[in-house]
PDB file of C-alpha atoms in Angstrom:
ATOM      1  CA  MET A 280     -78.368  20.876 -44.399  1.00 86.00           C
ATOM      2  CA  THR A 281     -76.457  20.649 -41.140  1.00 87.00           C
ATOM      3  CA  VAL A 282     -78.017  19.716 -37.815  1.00 89.00           C
ATOM      4  CA  LEU A 283     -76.168  21.603 -35.070  1.00 88.00           C
ATOM      5  CA  VAL A 284     -76.142  20.301 -31.497  1.00 91.00           C
ATOM      6  CA  ALA A 285     -74.501  22.139 -28.600  1.00 88.00           C
ATOM      7  CA  ALA A 286     -73.425  19.688 -25.889  1.00 90.00           C
ATOM      8  CA  HIS A 287     -71.890  20.104 -22.449  1.00 89.00           C
ATOM      9  CA  ASN A 288     -71.397  16.856 -20.503  1.00 92.00           C
ATOM     10  CA  GLU A 289     -74.092  15.109 -22.546  1.00 94.00           C
ATOM     11  CA  LEU A 290     -72.406  11.711 -22.856  1.00 96.00           C
ATOM     12  CA  GLN A 291     -75.468   9.613 -22.012  1.00 96.00           C
ATOM     13  CA  ASN A 292     -77.861  11.727 -24.098  1.00 96.00           C
ATOM     14  CA  LEU A 293     -75.563  11.693 -27.141  1.00 97.00           C
ATOM     15  CA  LYS A 294     -75.333   7.897 -27.006  1.00 97.00           C
ATOM     16  CA  VAL A 295     -79.073   7.861 -27.700  1.00 97.00           C
ATOM     17  CA  LEU A 296     -79.411  10.986 -29.857  1.00 97.00           C
ATOM     18  CA  ILE A 297     -76.730  10.386 -32.485  1.00 97.00           C
ATOM     19  CA  PRO A 298     -78.038   7.016 -33.730  1.00 97.00           C
ATOM     20  CA  LYS A 299     -81.576   8.434 -33.804  1.00 96.00           C
ATOM     21  CA  LEU A 300     -80.457  11.402 -35.909  1.00 95.00           C
ATOM     22  CA  PHE A 301     -78.988   9.057 -38.499  1.00 95.00           C
ATOM     23  CA  GLN A 302     -82.142   6.940 -38.665  1.00 94.00           C
ATOM     24  CA  GLN A 303     -83.801   9.774 -40.585  1.00 89.00           C
ATOM     25  CA  ASP A 304     -84.505   9.234 -44.243  1.00 89.00           C
ATOM     26  CA  TYR A 305     -83.826  12.865 -45.169  1.00 88.00           C
ATOM     27  CA  PRO A 306     -81.456  12.566 -48.160  1.00 87.00           C
ATOM     28  CA  LYS A 307     -78.774  15.208 -47.662  1.00 91.00           C
ATOM     29  CA  PHE A 308     -77.764  16.217 -44.174  1.00 92.00           C
ATOM     30  CA  ASP A 309     -74.888  16.015 -41.771  1.00 93.00           C
ATOM     31  CA  VAL A 310     -74.616  16.484 -38.028  1.00 94.00           C
ATOM     32  CA  MET A 311     -72.220  18.804 -36.227  1.00 92.00           C
ATOM     33  CA  ILE A 312     -71.867  18.384 -32.464  1.00 93.00           C
ATOM     34  CA  VAL A 313     -70.257  21.313 -30.675  1.00 89.00           C
ATOM     35  CA  ASN A 314     -68.648  19.919 -27.537  1.00 90.00           C
ATOM     36  CA  ASP A 315     -68.684  22.815 -25.089  1.00 85.00           C
ATOM     37  CA  ARG A 316     -65.857  22.121 -22.623  1.00 87.00           C
ATOM     38  CA  SER A 317     -67.266  18.770 -21.472  1.00 91.00           C
ATOM     39  CA  THR A 318     -65.472  17.084 -18.601  1.00 92.00           C
ATOM     40  CA  ASP A 319     -67.056  13.673 -19.102  1.00 94.00           C
ATOM     41  CA  ARG A 320     -66.219  11.287 -21.988  1.00 95.00           C
ATOM     42  CA  THR A 321     -68.199  13.284 -24.570  1.00 95.00           C
ATOM     43  CA  LYS A 322     -65.160  13.978 -26.755  1.00 94.00           C
ATOM     44  CA  ARG A 323     -64.141  10.306 -26.795  1.00 96.00           C
ATOM     45  CA  LEU A 324     -67.690   9.211 -27.632  1.00 97.00           C
ATOM     46  CA  LEU A 325     -67.793  11.660 -30.538  1.00 97.00           C
ATOM     47  CA  GLU A 326     -64.524  10.286 -31.900  1.00 96.00           C
ATOM     48  CA  GLU A 327     -65.935   6.749 -31.713  1.00 97.00           C
ATOM     49  CA  MET A 328     -69.239   7.755 -33.311  1.00 97.00           C
ATOM     50  CA  MET A 329     -67.518   9.612 -36.169  1.00 97.00           C
ATOM     51  CA  ALA A 330     -65.904   6.307 -37.157  1.00 97.00           C
ATOM     52  CA  ILE A 331     -69.384   4.777 -37.423  1.00 97.00           C
ATOM     53  CA  TYR A 332     -71.283   7.725 -38.947  1.00 97.00           C
ATOM     54  CA  PRO A 333     -69.372   9.424 -41.795  1.00 95.00           C
ATOM     55  CA  LYS A 334     -71.756  12.401 -41.804  1.00 95.00           C
ATOM     56  CA  LEU A 335     -71.014  13.191 -38.154  1.00 96.00           C
ATOM     57  CA  ARG A 336     -68.554  15.960 -37.375  1.00 94.00           C
ATOM     58  CA  SER A 337     -67.571  17.555 -34.113  1.00 92.00           C
ATOM     59  CA  VAL A 338     -65.625  20.437 -32.774  1.00 89.00           C
ATOM     60  CA  THR A 339     -64.527  20.952 -29.171  1.00 87.00           C
ATOM     61  CA  ILE A 340     -64.663  24.376 -27.584  1.00 83.00           C
ATOM     62  CA  LYS A 341     -61.804  24.744 -25.143  1.00 81.00           C
ATOM     63  CA  TYR A 342     -62.501  28.324 -24.074  1.00 75.00           C
ATOM     64  CA  THR A 343     -65.311  30.828 -24.281  1.00 72.00           C
ATOM     65  CA  PRO A 344     -65.275  34.417 -23.096  1.00 72.00           C
ATOM     66  CA  ASN A 345     -67.803  35.264 -20.390  1.00 72.00           C
ATOM     67  CA  HIS A 346     -70.104  37.018 -22.861  1.00 70.00           C
ATOM     68  CA  VAL A 347     -70.271  34.117 -25.366  1.00 68.00           C
ATOM     69  CA  THR A 348     -72.049  30.787 -25.016  1.00 66.00           C
ATOM     70  CA  ALA A 349     -71.644  27.648 -27.134  1.00 59.00           C
ATOM     71  CA  LYS A 350     -75.176  28.066 -28.442  1.00 62.00           C
ATOM     72  CA  LYS A 351     -74.259  31.503 -29.782  1.00 62.00           C
ATOM     73  CA  ILE A 352     -71.176  30.053 -31.474  1.00 61.00           C
ATOM     74  CA  CYS A 353     -73.295  27.281 -33.035  1.00 60.00           C
ATOM     75  CA  THR A 354     -75.598  29.734 -34.711  1.00 58.00           C
ATOM     76  CA  TYR A 355     -72.924  32.175 -35.831  1.00 58.00           C
ATOM     77  CA  PRO A 356     -73.059  32.271 -39.676  1.00 49.00           C
ATOM     78  CA  ARG A 357     -69.294  32.027 -40.121  1.00 49.00           C
ATOM     79  CA  TYR A 358     -69.289  28.853 -38.040  1.00 48.00           C
ATOM     80  CA  GLN A 359     -72.178  27.397 -40.024  1.00 48.00           C
ATOM     81  CA  SER A 360     -70.210  27.825 -43.224  1.00 49.00           C
ATOM     82  CA  GLY A 361     -67.589  25.447 -41.830  1.00 51.00           C
ATOM     83  CA  LYS A 362     -64.887  27.987 -41.053  1.00 49.00           C
ATOM     84  CA  LYS A 363     -63.302  27.681 -37.631  1.00 47.00           C
ATOM     85  CA  MET A 364     -63.381  30.611 -35.262  1.00 43.00           C
ATOM     86  CA  THR A 365     -59.861  30.003 -34.067  1.00 40.00           C
ATOM     87  CA  SER A 366     -60.114  32.455 -31.210  1.00 38.00           C
ATOM     88  CA  TYR A 367     -62.683  30.178 -29.524  1.00 41.00           C
ATOM     89  CA  PHE A 368     -61.554  26.663 -30.546  1.00 39.00           C
TER      90      PHE A 368
END
């Protein structure tokens, strides 16, 4: 199971959320944070946290068309299967 989190400038919230997610005792899960064009230090925090939590992954969205939001990309089945949508990343 993968927990998907869409984040835009959520540095302070992710500092609290990520450790709490990994305190769960659910046996098989990983966490994917989709960094939606953040302008704060979100990307740097994710890099630091991935060194601490091996089941944490992230992807940074650099561009989205006007008709697409990061939340839509998060729930897109092709994305969930782990394949990159190179036109958006």
